[in-house]
Coordinates of C-alpha atoms and ligand atoms in Angstrom, one line a residue:
M1 CA 17.3 -22.9 -75.7
E2 CA 19.4 -19.7 -75.8
K3 CA 17.1 -16.8 -76.6
D4 CA 19.1 -15.6 -79.7
K5 CA 19.0 -19.0 -81.4
R6 CA 15.9 -19.4 -83.5
A7 CA 15.0 -21.5 -86.5
I8 CA 12.5 -21.5 -89.3
I9 CA 10.0 -24.4 -89.1
A10 CA 9.2 -25.8 -92.5
P11 CA 6.4 -28.3 -92.2
S12 CA 6.5 -30.9 -94.9
I13 CA 3.3 -31.3 -96.8
L14 CA 4.2 -34.9 -97.5
A15 CA 2.7 -35.7 -94.0
A16 CA -0.6 -34.1 -94.8
D17 CA -3.7 -35.8 -96.3
F18 CA -3.2 -35.0 -100.0
S19 CA -7.0 -34.9 -100.5
K20 CA -7.0 -31.9 -98.2
T21 CA -3.8 -30.2 -99.1
G22 CA -5.3 -26.8 -99.5
E23 CA -6.7 -26.8 -96.0
A24 CA -3.3 -28.1 -94.7
I25 CA -1.5 -25.2 -96.3
K26 CA -3.9 -22.7 -94.7
M27 CA -3.5 -24.5 -91.3
V28 CA 0.3 -24.3 -91.6
E29 CA 0.1 -20.6 -92.4
A30 CA -2.2 -20.0 -89.4
T31 CA 0.4 -21.5 -87.0
G32 CA 2.7 -18.6 -87.9
A33 CA 5.1 -20.9 -89.8
K34 CA 6.8 -19.0 -92.6
W35 CA 7.9 -21.9 -94.9
I36 CA 6.3 -25.0 -96.4
H37 CA 8.5 -27.9 -97.5
L38 CA 7.4 -29.5 -100.8
D39 CA 8.9 -33.0 -101.4
V40 CA 9.0 -34.0 -105.0
M41 CA 9.8 -37.7 -105.6
D42 CA 10.3 -39.4 -109.0
G43 CA 10.3 -43.1 -108.1
A44 CA 13.9 -43.3 -109.5
F45 CA 16.1 -41.2 -107.3
V46 CA 14.0 -42.4 -104.4
P47 CA 11.7 -45.4 -104.1
N48 CA 8.5 -43.3 -103.9
I49 CA 6.5 -40.9 -106.1
S50 CA 4.8 -37.8 -104.7
F51 CA 3.8 -34.9 -107.0
G52 CA 5.0 -32.6 -109.7
P53 CA 4.9 -28.9 -110.7
K54 CA 1.2 -28.7 -111.3
F55 CA 0.5 -29.6 -107.7
I56 CA 2.8 -26.8 -106.6
K57 CA 1.3 -24.4 -109.1
D58 CA -2.2 -25.1 -107.8
L59 CA -1.2 -24.5 -104.2
R60 CA 0.6 -21.3 -104.9
P61 CA -2.4 -18.9 -104.9
L62 CA -3.5 -20.3 -101.5
S63 CA -0.8 -18.7 -99.3
N64 CA 2.1 -16.5 -99.0
L65 CA 4.3 -19.1 -97.4
Y66 CA 7.8 -19.5 -98.7
F67 CA 7.7 -22.5 -101.0
D68 CA 10.7 -24.7 -100.2
T69 CA 10.8 -27.2 -103.0
H70 CA 13.0 -30.3 -102.4
L71 CA 13.6 -32.2 -105.6
M72 CA 14.3 -35.8 -105.0
I73 CA 14.6 -36.5 -108.7
E74 CA 17.3 -37.7 -111.1
K75 CA 18.8 -35.2 -113.4
P76 CA 16.9 -32.2 -111.9
E77 CA 18.2 -29.9 -114.6
R78 CA 15.4 -31.3 -116.8
Y79 CA 12.7 -29.6 -114.6
I80 CA 14.1 -26.5 -113.0
K81 CA 12.1 -24.2 -115.2
E82 CA 8.8 -26.0 -114.5
F83 CA 9.3 -25.9 -110.7
A84 CA 10.4 -22.2 -110.8
E85 CA 7.4 -21.3 -112.9
A86 CA 5.1 -23.2 -110.6
G87 CA 6.0 -20.7 -107.8
S88 CA 8.8 -22.3 -105.8
D89 CA 10.8 -19.7 -103.8
C90 CA 13.7 -22.0 -103.2
I91 CA 14.7 -25.1 -105.2
T92 CA 16.9 -27.7 -103.7
V93 CA 18.5 -30.5 -105.7
H94 CA 20.5 -33.5 -104.6
A95 CA 24.3 -33.5 -105.2
E96 CA 23.9 -37.3 -105.9
A97 CA 21.3 -36.7 -108.6
T98 CA 23.3 -34.8 -111.2
V99 CA 26.9 -34.8 -112.5
H100 CA 26.8 -31.0 -113.2
L101 CA 25.7 -29.7 -109.9
H102 CA 27.4 -26.3 -110.5
R103 CA 25.4 -25.8 -113.7
V104 CA 22.1 -26.8 -112.1
I105 CA 22.6 -24.3 -109.2
A106 CA 23.3 -21.6 -111.8
Q107 CA 20.1 -22.6 -113.6
I108 CA 18.1 -22.2 -110.4
K109 CA 19.7 -18.8 -109.8
G110 CA 19.0 -17.9 -113.4
E111 CA 15.3 -18.4 -112.8
G112 CA 15.5 -15.9 -110.0
K113 CA 15.1 -18.5 -107.2
A114 CA 17.1 -19.3 -104.1
S115 CA 19.2 -22.4 -104.7
G116 CA 19.7 -25.3 -102.4
V117 CA 21.9 -28.4 -102.4
S118 CA 21.1 -31.6 -100.4
I119 CA 23.0 -34.7 -99.5
V120 CA 21.8 -38.1 -98.3
P121 CA 23.1 -39.6 -95.1
S122 CA 26.0 -41.5 -96.8
T123 CA 27.3 -38.5 -98.7
P124 CA 30.0 -36.5 -96.8
V125 CA 29.9 -32.8 -96.4
S126 CA 33.3 -32.6 -98.2
S127 CA 31.6 -33.5 -101.5
I128 CA 29.7 -30.2 -101.6
E129 CA 32.5 -28.0 -100.2
L130 CA 33.2 -26.4 -103.6
I131 CA 29.6 -25.4 -104.2
L132 CA 28.9 -23.8 -100.8
E133 CA 29.8 -20.3 -101.9
E134 CA 27.1 -20.6 -104.7
V135 CA 24.1 -21.8 -102.6
A136 CA 21.5 -20.1 -100.3
L137 CA 20.6 -23.4 -98.5
V138 CA 22.2 -26.7 -97.7
L139 CA 19.7 -29.4 -96.8
I140 CA 21.2 -32.2 -94.7
M141 CA 19.1 -35.4 -95.0
S142 CA 18.9 -37.1 -91.7
V143 CA 17.0 -40.1 -93.2
N144 CA 17.4 -41.9 -96.5
P145 CA 15.0 -39.8 -98.6
G146 CA 11.8 -41.3 -99.9
F147 CA 9.4 -41.5 -97.0
G148 CA 8.1 -39.5 -94.0
G149 CA 8.1 -41.0 -90.5
Q150 CA 11.5 -42.6 -90.4
S151 CA 14.0 -42.5 -87.6
F152 CA 16.6 -39.7 -87.4
I153 CA 20.2 -40.9 -88.4
T154 CA 22.5 -39.3 -85.9
S155 CA 25.5 -38.7 -88.3
A156 CA 23.5 -35.6 -89.3
F157 CA 24.6 -33.9 -86.0
R158 CA 28.2 -34.1 -87.0
K159 CA 27.5 -33.0 -90.5
I160 CA 25.6 -29.9 -89.3
G161 CA 28.5 -29.0 -87.0
E162 CA 31.0 -29.4 -89.9
L163 CA 28.9 -27.2 -92.2
D164 CA 28.6 -24.5 -89.6
R165 CA 32.4 -24.5 -89.2
L166 CA 32.9 -24.2 -92.9
R167 CA 30.4 -21.4 -93.1
K168 CA 32.2 -19.4 -90.4
Q169 CA 35.6 -20.3 -91.8
H170 CA 34.8 -19.0 -95.3
N171 CA 32.5 -16.3 -94.2
L172 CA 29.5 -17.7 -96.1
N173 CA 25.9 -17.2 -95.3
F174 CA 23.9 -20.2 -96.7
K175 CA 21.2 -21.5 -94.4
I176 CA 21.6 -25.0 -92.9
A177 CA 18.4 -27.1 -93.1
V178 CA 17.8 -30.6 -91.7
D179 CA 15.2 -33.0 -93.0
G180 CA 14.1 -36.4 -91.8
G181 CA 13.0 -37.5 -88.3
V182 CA 13.2 -34.0 -87.0
S183 CA 11.0 -33.3 -83.9
P184 CA 10.5 -30.9 -81.0
Q185 CA 12.8 -33.3 -79.1
N186 CA 15.9 -33.1 -81.2
G187 CA 15.2 -29.7 -82.7
H188 CA 17.0 -27.7 -80.0
A189 CA 20.3 -29.7 -80.3
L190 CA 20.1 -29.2 -84.1
I191 CA 19.8 -25.5 -83.8
K192 CA 22.6 -25.3 -81.3
L193 CA 24.9 -27.0 -83.8
G194 CA 24.0 -24.5 -86.5
A195 CA 20.7 -25.5 -88.1
D196 CA 18.6 -22.6 -89.3
V197 CA 15.6 -24.5 -90.8
L198 CA 13.9 -27.5 -89.3
V199 CA 11.9 -29.5 -91.8
M200 CA 9.2 -31.4 -89.9
G201 CA 6.8 -33.8 -91.4
S202 CA 5.1 -36.4 -89.2
A203 CA 6.2 -34.8 -85.9
F204 CA 4.5 -31.6 -86.9
F205 CA 1.3 -32.9 -88.5
S206 CA 0.7 -35.5 -85.7
D207 CA 1.2 -32.9 -82.9
P208 CA -2.0 -31.5 -81.4
N209 CA -0.2 -28.2 -80.6
Q210 CA 1.3 -27.2 -84.0
K211 CA 1.3 -23.5 -83.1
G212 CA 3.2 -24.4 -80.0
I213 CA 6.0 -26.0 -82.1
V214 CA 6.3 -22.9 -84.3
T215 CA 6.3 -20.5 -81.3
T216 CA 8.9 -22.5 -79.5
F217 CA 11.4 -22.6 -82.3
Q218 CA 10.6 -19.6 -84.4
G219 CA 9.6 -17.2 -81.7
P220 CA 6.2 -15.6 -81.3
Ligands
DX5_1 C1 11.8 -37.5 -96.8 C2 11.4 -36.1 -97.1 C3 11.1 -35.3 -95.9 C4 9.9 -35.9 -95.1 C5 10.2 -35.7 -93.7 O1 12.3 -38.1 -98.0 O2 12.4 -35.4 -97.8 O3 10.9 -33.9 -96.1 O4 8.7 -35.3 -95.4 O5 9.3 -36.4 -92.9 P1 9.5 -36.7 -91.4 O6 9.7 -35.4 -90.7 O7 8.3 -37.4 -91.0 O8 10.8 -37.6 -91.3
ZN2 ZN1 12.2 -33.1 -97.9

């Protein structure tokens, strides 16, 4: 890896044992990671249910990690206030989950939070081109959202490259995050293409050397 190319590691709490979430958060912080990825699923936008704002609110006092909330819920405009008040630092919504994406992004910013937009593997980058100047983060899903531990869908490589080109072309500064099947093996290639944030669920939590992952990608 080139020395100047670093990425933020955002371990996904979905891969932790929920009965020990507090300990997991502290362990993540102890590795030197700066972010924690919080996957909210509603059983409608995705075929799984995870947790809601109270869970995030209860975790908030346990650490200073950057709370990166990924809303996999339909019509996220209904819950932006709750997730902001729970202590999220960034709130990411799916372009496919709302008709009025521009309005939802404005709502997130209105709550004083960083705003993110995400797209599933079958959604092209072109569909979010007009919102890029409004967001702080673009989250490229490299699996069909809903579950941890799935295999990486390789079209994400192309999408990250495309986003990085658009970012340079329009002189924008949103971060590019990638989520789903990300591991220490494919992480370097993703960073090289332009990814700034690697969301890691199972690959992180199953690794005996979690601090090593953070040090490798984020730097000491
Ligand atoms: C999937 C979630 C991911 C998930 C990633 O729907 O959005 O954040 O936790 O897990 P892995 O890294 O195991 O694919
Ligand atoms: Zn996620």
